Amino acid sequence: MMAGSSSGLPTRVTLVEVGPRDGLQNETQPVATPLKIELIERLVQAGISKLEAAAFVSPKWVPQMADGAEVLGRVMRRPGVVYAALVPNLQGFEAALAVRADEVVVFSAASETFCRKNINCSIAESIERFAPVCQAARSAGIAVRGSISCSLGCPYEGPVRPDAVARVARLMKEIGVQQIGVADTIGVGTPRATRDAFEAVLAVYPLQDVSGHFHDTYGQALANVYACLQMGISTFDASVAGLGGCPFARGATGNVATEDVLYLLNGLQIETGVDMTRLVQIGQWISGVLGRKAATRAGNAINARATQAG
Ligand code: HMG
Ligand code: MG
């Protein structure tokens, strides 16, 4: 872990931008492929070094992600930047491999009902599907991250116990998933629940391989990010302009906005390599294109000041 000596917080954080995937997957109107590509390229220009660019899932389940091959195939790649893709099975992995995804993300859940609603199988079956993905990824030299949905609560089952999260983490570790994302899919968690879930997962994976993924439904996402920082967690998913949500998690709003997390990190003097001015402009631009106000307090405040000044 990289921890600042005085504060105990990490000195550097990696922001994994998930707007192009978790953000756009939830849009009901079609989003044109060139727009997705432009979004990714602009985010990289703003200093994002890792992002979820696409999902290779069933187009019947998530029509908005059907153009993943085109997006990853045509986007201009910057060396050193990790372009990741979500894959639910070997079929998805092969599609991601064909367009040279740098990393794949397999995704299960800490709750059986959500797992079934999201990927149409039990948790145990999801692990059986991911095992050959891990094997194939290892042969191809591609990194595998795992994501555990509903780690802090489930829209169908309610509260989720930390040991249920740790159990899925262990199953993922056993099949060779290298990094693990603990996800509050419906944004219900508070810092205490966050600490409990992450502590349970840290008994399975080392600190540097654990990341946080928070949705902001109840306005707790930044508090939860801070709770994670205090534990030394140094990788967070976030979505520009707070885009997104999961089509299979009723009532859940978007991810915590990248602008808001960046504002927090900048204030804590934690390095990210991401340029706030550019990021804010991207958030305002994509929100305008999608016909809505950006769901970011920091981004909107910075934009309002710039507009007044300018
Ligand atoms: P299924 O219907 O049980 O799958 O769906 P199947 O194996 O029986 O196949 C049925 C059809 O799907 C077949 O086509 C397959 O070819 C096709 P048909 O013969 O009917 O024409 N198919 C695929 N097509 C493209 N790519 C694939 C693929 N696999 C099968 N990879 C399946 C099972 C997992 C495919 C489906 O349930 C699915 O795609 N679910 C995706 C759900 C999803 O994308 N959810 C949102 C992302 S997760 C999320 O947002 C949470 C996260 O952000 C963290 C958090 O916040 O919690 C990560
Ligand atoms: Mg999500």
mmCIF file with all atom_site columns, C-alpha atoms and ligand atoms in Angstrom, residues 18 21-22 25 52 55-62 65 86-93 95 105 107-108 114 116-121 129 147-151 183-186 213 215 237 245-248 255, ligand 1:
data_model
loop_
_atom_site.group_PDB
_atom_site.id
_atom_site.type_symbol
_atom_site.label_atom_id
_atom_site.label_alt_id
_atom_site.label_comp_id
_atom_site.label_asym_id
_atom_site.label_entity_id
_atom_site.label_seq_id
_atom_site.pdbx_PDB_ins_code
_atom_site.Cartn_x
_atom_site.Cartn_y
_atom_site.Cartn_z
_atom_site.occupancy
_atom_site.B_iso_or_equiv
_atom_site.pdbx_formal_charge
_atom_site.auth_seq_id
_atom_site.auth_comp_id
_atom_site.auth_asym_id
_atom_site.auth_atom_id
_atom_site.pdbx_PDB_model_num
ATOM   1   C CA  . VAL A 1 18  ? -16.846 3.440   -15.677 1.00 0.00 ? 18  VAL A CA  1
ATOM   2   C CA  . ARG A 1 21  ? -19.923 1.165   -19.511 1.00 0.00 ? 21  ARG A CA  1
ATOM   3   C CA  . ASP A 1 22  ? -21.828 1.410   -16.213 1.00 0.00 ? 22  ASP A CA  1
ATOM   4   C CA  . GLN A 1 25  ? -25.558 0.826   -20.210 1.00 0.00 ? 25  GLN A CA  1
ATOM   5   C CA  . GLU A 1 52  ? -14.399 0.244   -18.532 1.00 0.00 ? 52  GLU A CA  1
ATOM   6   C CA  . ALA A 1 55  ? -19.494 -4.846  -21.935 1.00 0.00 ? 55  ALA A CA  1
ATOM   7   C CA  . PHE A 1 56  ? -19.666 -8.063  -23.926 1.00 0.00 ? 56  PHE A CA  1
ATOM   8   C CA  . VAL A 1 57  ? -22.993 -9.231  -22.593 1.00 0.00 ? 57  VAL A CA  1
ATOM   9   C CA  . SER A 1 58  ? -26.139 -10.447 -24.307 1.00 0.00 ? 58  SER A CA  1
ATOM   10  C CA  . PRO A 1 59  ? -27.506 -7.647  -26.534 1.00 0.00 ? 59  PRO A CA  1
ATOM   11  C CA  . LYS A 1 60  ? -30.974 -8.917  -25.654 1.00 0.00 ? 60  LYS A CA  1
ATOM   12  C CA  . TRP A 1 61  ? -30.299 -8.203  -21.989 1.00 0.00 ? 61  TRP A CA  1
ATOM   13  C CA  . VAL A 1 62  ? -28.451 -4.897  -22.424 1.00 0.00 ? 62  VAL A CA  1
ATOM   14  C CA  . MET A 1 65  ? -23.779 -2.337  -24.960 1.00 0.00 ? 65  MET A CA  1
ATOM   15  C CA  . LEU A 1 86  ? -17.150 -6.544  -18.682 1.00 0.00 ? 86  LEU A CA  1
ATOM   16  C CA  . VAL A 1 87  ? -17.673 -10.214 -19.609 1.00 0.00 ? 87  VAL A CA  1
ATOM   17  C CA  . PRO A 1 88  ? -20.219 -12.616 -18.077 1.00 0.00 ? 88  PRO A CA  1
ATOM   18  C CA  . ASN A 1 89  ? -18.921 -15.810 -19.691 1.00 0.00 ? 89  ASN A CA  1
ATOM   19  C CA  . LEU A 1 90  ? -16.464 -17.347 -22.165 1.00 0.00 ? 90  LEU A CA  1
ATOM   20  C CA  . GLN A 1 91  ? -18.463 -16.075 -25.130 1.00 0.00 ? 91  GLN A CA  1
ATOM   21  C CA  . GLY A 1 92  ? -18.049 -12.535 -23.839 1.00 0.00 ? 92  GLY A CA  1
ATOM   22  C CA  . PHE A 1 93  ? -14.369 -13.115 -23.128 1.00 0.00 ? 93  PHE A CA  1
ATOM   23  C CA  . ALA A 1 95  ? -15.430 -11.192 -28.056 1.00 0.00 ? 95  ALA A CA  1
ATOM   24  C CA  . VAL A 1 105 ? -14.190 -7.888  -15.503 1.00 0.00 ? 105 VAL A CA  1
ATOM   25  C CA  . PHE A 1 107 ? -19.226 -10.015 -12.244 1.00 0.00 ? 107 PHE A CA  1
ATOM   26  C CA  . SER A 1 108 ? -21.219 -11.913 -9.694  1.00 0.00 ? 108 SER A CA  1
ATOM   27  C CA  . PHE A 1 114 ? -29.625 -10.260 -7.691  1.00 0.00 ? 114 PHE A CA  1
ATOM   28  C CA  . ARG A 1 116 ? -30.100 -14.475 -10.936 1.00 0.00 ? 116 ARG A CA  1
ATOM   29  C CA  . LYS A 1 117 ? -31.772 -11.231 -12.079 1.00 0.00 ? 117 LYS A CA  1
ATOM   30  C CA  . ASN A 1 118 ? -28.536 -9.820  -13.479 1.00 0.00 ? 118 ASN A CA  1
ATOM   31  C CA  . ILE A 1 119 ? -26.838 -12.789 -15.135 1.00 0.00 ? 119 ILE A CA  1
ATOM   32  C CA  . ASN A 1 120 ? -29.506 -15.486 -14.986 1.00 0.00 ? 120 ASN A CA  1
ATOM   33  C CA  . CYS A 1 121 ? -27.641 -17.981 -12.820 1.00 0.00 ? 121 CYS A CA  1
ATOM   34  C CA  . ARG A 1 129 ? -18.697 -19.766 -15.911 1.00 0.00 ? 129 ARG A CA  1
ATOM   35  C CA  . SER A 1 147 ? -16.872 -7.408  -9.226  1.00 0.00 ? 147 SER A CA  1
ATOM   36  C CA  . ILE A 1 148 ? -19.211 -8.345  -6.395  1.00 0.00 ? 148 ILE A CA  1
ATOM   37  C CA  . SER A 1 149 ? -22.564 -6.614  -6.784  1.00 0.00 ? 149 SER A CA  1
ATOM   38  C CA  . CYS A 1 150 ? -24.881 -5.900  -3.867  1.00 0.00 ? 150 CYS A CA  1
ATOM   39  C CA  . SER A 1 151 ? -22.035 -6.065  -1.350  1.00 0.00 ? 151 SER A CA  1
ATOM   40  C CA  . ALA A 1 183 ? -19.754 -2.845  -5.293  1.00 0.00 ? 183 ALA A CA  1
ATOM   41  C CA  . ASP A 1 184 ? -22.636 -1.037  -3.632  1.00 0.00 ? 184 ASP A CA  1
ATOM   42  C CA  . THR A 1 185 ? -24.920 -1.503  -6.624  1.00 0.00 ? 185 THR A CA  1
ATOM   43  C CA  . ILE A 1 186 ? -27.914 0.276   -5.128  1.00 0.00 ? 186 ILE A CA  1
ATOM   44  C CA  . HIS A 1 213 ? -17.494 0.827   -6.589  1.00 0.00 ? 213 HIS A CA  1
ATOM   45  C CA  . HIS A 1 215 ? -23.499 4.221   -6.443  1.00 0.00 ? 215 HIS A CA  1
ATOM   46  C CA  . ASP A 1 237 ? -14.603 3.181   -9.871  1.00 0.00 ? 237 ASP A CA  1
ATOM   47  C CA  . GLY A 1 245 ? -26.999 2.545   -12.899 1.00 0.00 ? 245 GLY A CA  1
ATOM   48  C CA  . CYS A 1 246 ? -27.779 -1.090  -13.408 1.00 0.00 ? 246 CYS A CA  1
ATOM   49  C CA  . PRO A 1 247 ? -30.854 -1.994  -15.467 1.00 0.00 ? 247 PRO A CA  1
ATOM   50  C CA  . PHE A 1 248 ? -31.455 -4.934  -13.109 1.00 0.00 ? 248 PHE A CA  1
ATOM   51  C CA  . ASN A 1 255 ? -22.221 5.837   -9.848  1.00 0.00 ? 255 ASN A CA  1
HETATM 52  P P1  . HMG B 2 .   ? -28.786 -16.342 -20.737 1.00 0.00 ? 1   HMG B P1  1
HETATM 53  O O1  . HMG B 2 .   ? -29.974 -15.974 -21.563 1.00 0.00 ? 1   HMG B O1  1
HETATM 54  O O2  . HMG B 2 .   ? -28.982 -17.161 -19.508 1.00 0.00 ? 1   HMG B O2  1
HETATM 55  O O3  . HMG B 2 .   ? -27.579 -16.954 -21.604 1.00 0.00 ? 1   HMG B O3  1
HETATM 56  O O4  . HMG B 2 .   ? -28.068 -14.980 -20.316 1.00 0.00 ? 1   HMG B O4  1
HETATM 57  P P2  . HMG B 2 .   ? -27.447 -18.209 -22.503 1.00 0.00 ? 1   HMG B P2  1
HETATM 58  O O5  . HMG B 2 .   ? -26.051 -18.703 -22.293 1.00 0.00 ? 1   HMG B O5  1
HETATM 59  O O6  . HMG B 2 .   ? -28.593 -19.139 -22.324 1.00 0.00 ? 1   HMG B O6  1
HETATM 60  O O7  . HMG B 2 .   ? -27.525 -17.577 -23.964 1.00 0.00 ? 1   HMG B O7  1
HETATM 61  C C1  . HMG B 2 .   ? -28.713 -16.987 -24.440 1.00 0.00 ? 1   HMG B C1  1
HETATM 62  C C2  . HMG B 2 .   ? -28.391 -16.098 -25.630 1.00 0.00 ? 1   HMG B C2  1
HETATM 63  O O8  . HMG B 2 .   ? -27.501 -15.072 -25.226 1.00 0.00 ? 1   HMG B O8  1
HETATM 64  C C3  . HMG B 2 .   ? -27.711 -16.832 -26.778 1.00 0.00 ? 1   HMG B C3  1
HETATM 65  O O9  . HMG B 2 .   ? -28.120 -16.189 -27.985 1.00 0.00 ? 1   HMG B O9  1
HETATM 66  C C4  . HMG B 2 .   ? -26.247 -16.523 -26.557 1.00 0.00 ? 1   HMG B C4  1
HETATM 67  O O10 . HMG B 2 .   ? -25.499 -16.551 -27.737 1.00 0.00 ? 1   HMG B O10 1
HETATM 68  C C5  . HMG B 2 .   ? -26.332 -15.114 -26.033 1.00 0.00 ? 1   HMG B C5  1
HETATM 69  P P3  . HMG B 2 .   ? -29.339 -16.756 -28.855 1.00 0.00 ? 1   HMG B P3  1
HETATM 70  O O11 . HMG B 2 .   ? -28.944 -18.169 -29.193 1.00 0.00 ? 1   HMG B O11 1
HETATM 71  O O12 . HMG B 2 .   ? -30.574 -16.688 -27.960 1.00 0.00 ? 1   HMG B O12 1
HETATM 72  O O13 . HMG B 2 .   ? -29.385 -15.808 -29.999 1.00 0.00 ? 1   HMG B O13 1
HETATM 73  N N1  . HMG B 2 .   ? -25.164 -14.760 -25.218 1.00 0.00 ? 1   HMG B N1  1
HETATM 74  C C6  . HMG B 2 .   ? -24.350 -13.729 -25.470 1.00 0.00 ? 1   HMG B C6  1
HETATM 75  N N2  . HMG B 2 .   ? -24.369 -12.798 -26.436 1.00 0.00 ? 1   HMG B N2  1
HETATM 76  C C7  . HMG B 2 .   ? -23.367 -11.880 -26.410 1.00 0.00 ? 1   HMG B C7  1
HETATM 77  N N3  . HMG B 2 .   ? -22.387 -11.858 -25.476 1.00 0.00 ? 1   HMG B N3  1
HETATM 78  C C8  . HMG B 2 .   ? -22.368 -12.783 -24.507 1.00 0.00 ? 1   HMG B C8  1
HETATM 79  C C9  . HMG B 2 .   ? -23.371 -13.769 -24.495 1.00 0.00 ? 1   HMG B C9  1
HETATM 80  N N4  . HMG B 2 .   ? -23.620 -14.804 -23.676 1.00 0.00 ? 1   HMG B N4  1
HETATM 81  C C10 . HMG B 2 .   ? -24.716 -15.421 -24.135 1.00 0.00 ? 1   HMG B C10 1
HETATM 82  N N5  . HMG B 2 .   ? -21.390 -12.739 -23.590 1.00 0.00 ? 1   HMG B N5  1
HETATM 83  C C11 . HMG B 2 .   ? -26.137 -13.715 -19.759 1.00 0.00 ? 1   HMG B C11 1
HETATM 84  C C12 . HMG B 2 .   ? -26.906 -15.000 -19.527 1.00 0.00 ? 1   HMG B C12 1
HETATM 85  C C13 . HMG B 2 .   ? -25.064 -13.624 -18.694 1.00 0.00 ? 1   HMG B C13 1
HETATM 86  C C14 . HMG B 2 .   ? -25.531 -13.742 -21.137 1.00 0.00 ? 1   HMG B C14 1
HETATM 87  C C15 . HMG B 2 .   ? -27.142 -12.531 -19.639 1.00 0.00 ? 1   HMG B C15 1
HETATM 88  O O14 . HMG B 2 .   ? -27.841 -12.654 -18.448 1.00 0.00 ? 1   HMG B O14 1
HETATM 89  C C16 . HMG B 2 .   ? -26.461 -11.198 -19.699 1.00 0.00 ? 1   HMG B C16 1
HETATM 90  O O15 . HMG B 2 .   ? -25.884 -10.821 -20.701 1.00 0.00 ? 1   HMG B O15 1
HETATM 91  N N6  . HMG B 2 .   ? -26.507 -10.430 -18.597 1.00 0.00 ? 1   HMG B N6  1
HETATM 92  C C17 . HMG B 2 .   ? -25.803 -9.159  -18.552 1.00 0.00 ? 1   HMG B C17 1
HETATM 93  C C18 . HMG B 2 .   ? -26.297 -8.343  -17.460 1.00 0.00 ? 1   HMG B C18 1
HETATM 94  C C19 . HMG B 2 .   ? -25.563 -7.019  -17.434 1.00 0.00 ? 1   HMG B C19 1
HETATM 95  O O16 . HMG B 2 .   ? -24.821 -6.659  -18.330 1.00 0.00 ? 1   HMG B O16 1
HETATM 96  N N7  . HMG B 2 .   ? -25.804 -6.268  -16.344 1.00 0.00 ? 1   HMG B N7  1
HETATM 97  C C20 . HMG B 2 .   ? -25.216 -4.981  -16.180 1.00 0.00 ? 1   HMG B C20 1
HETATM 98  C C21 . HMG B 2 .   ? -23.769 -5.059  -15.884 1.00 0.00 ? 1   HMG B C21 1
HETATM 99  S S1  . HMG B 2 .   ? -23.414 -5.531  -14.201 1.00 0.00 ? 1   HMG B S1  1
HETATM 100 C C22 . HMG B 2 .   ? -23.411 -4.052  -13.322 1.00 0.00 ? 1   HMG B C22 1
HETATM 101 O O17 . HMG B 2 .   ? -23.716 -3.021  -13.872 1.00 0.00 ? 1   HMG B O17 1
HETATM 102 C C23 . HMG B 2 .   ? -22.924 -4.067  -11.925 1.00 0.00 ? 1   HMG B C23 1
HETATM 103 C C24 . HMG B 2 .   ? -21.521 -3.472  -11.752 1.00 0.00 ? 1   HMG B C24 1
HETATM 104 O O18 . HMG B 2 .   ? -21.477 -2.138  -12.211 1.00 0.00 ? 1   HMG B O18 1
HETATM 105 C C25 . HMG B 2 .   ? -21.141 -3.479  -10.288 1.00 0.00 ? 1   HMG B C25 1
HETATM 106 C C26 . HMG B 2 .   ? -22.271 -2.976  -9.416  1.00 0.00 ? 1   HMG B C26 1
HETATM 107 O O19 . HMG B 2 .   ? -22.596 -1.794  -9.434  1.00 0.00 ? 1   HMG B O19 1
HETATM 108 O O20 . HMG B 2 .   ? -22.829 -3.852  -8.769  1.00 0.00 ? 1   HMG B O20 1
HETATM 109 C C27 . HMG B 2 .   ? -20.476 -4.277  -12.502 1.00 0.00 ? 1   HMG B C27 1
#
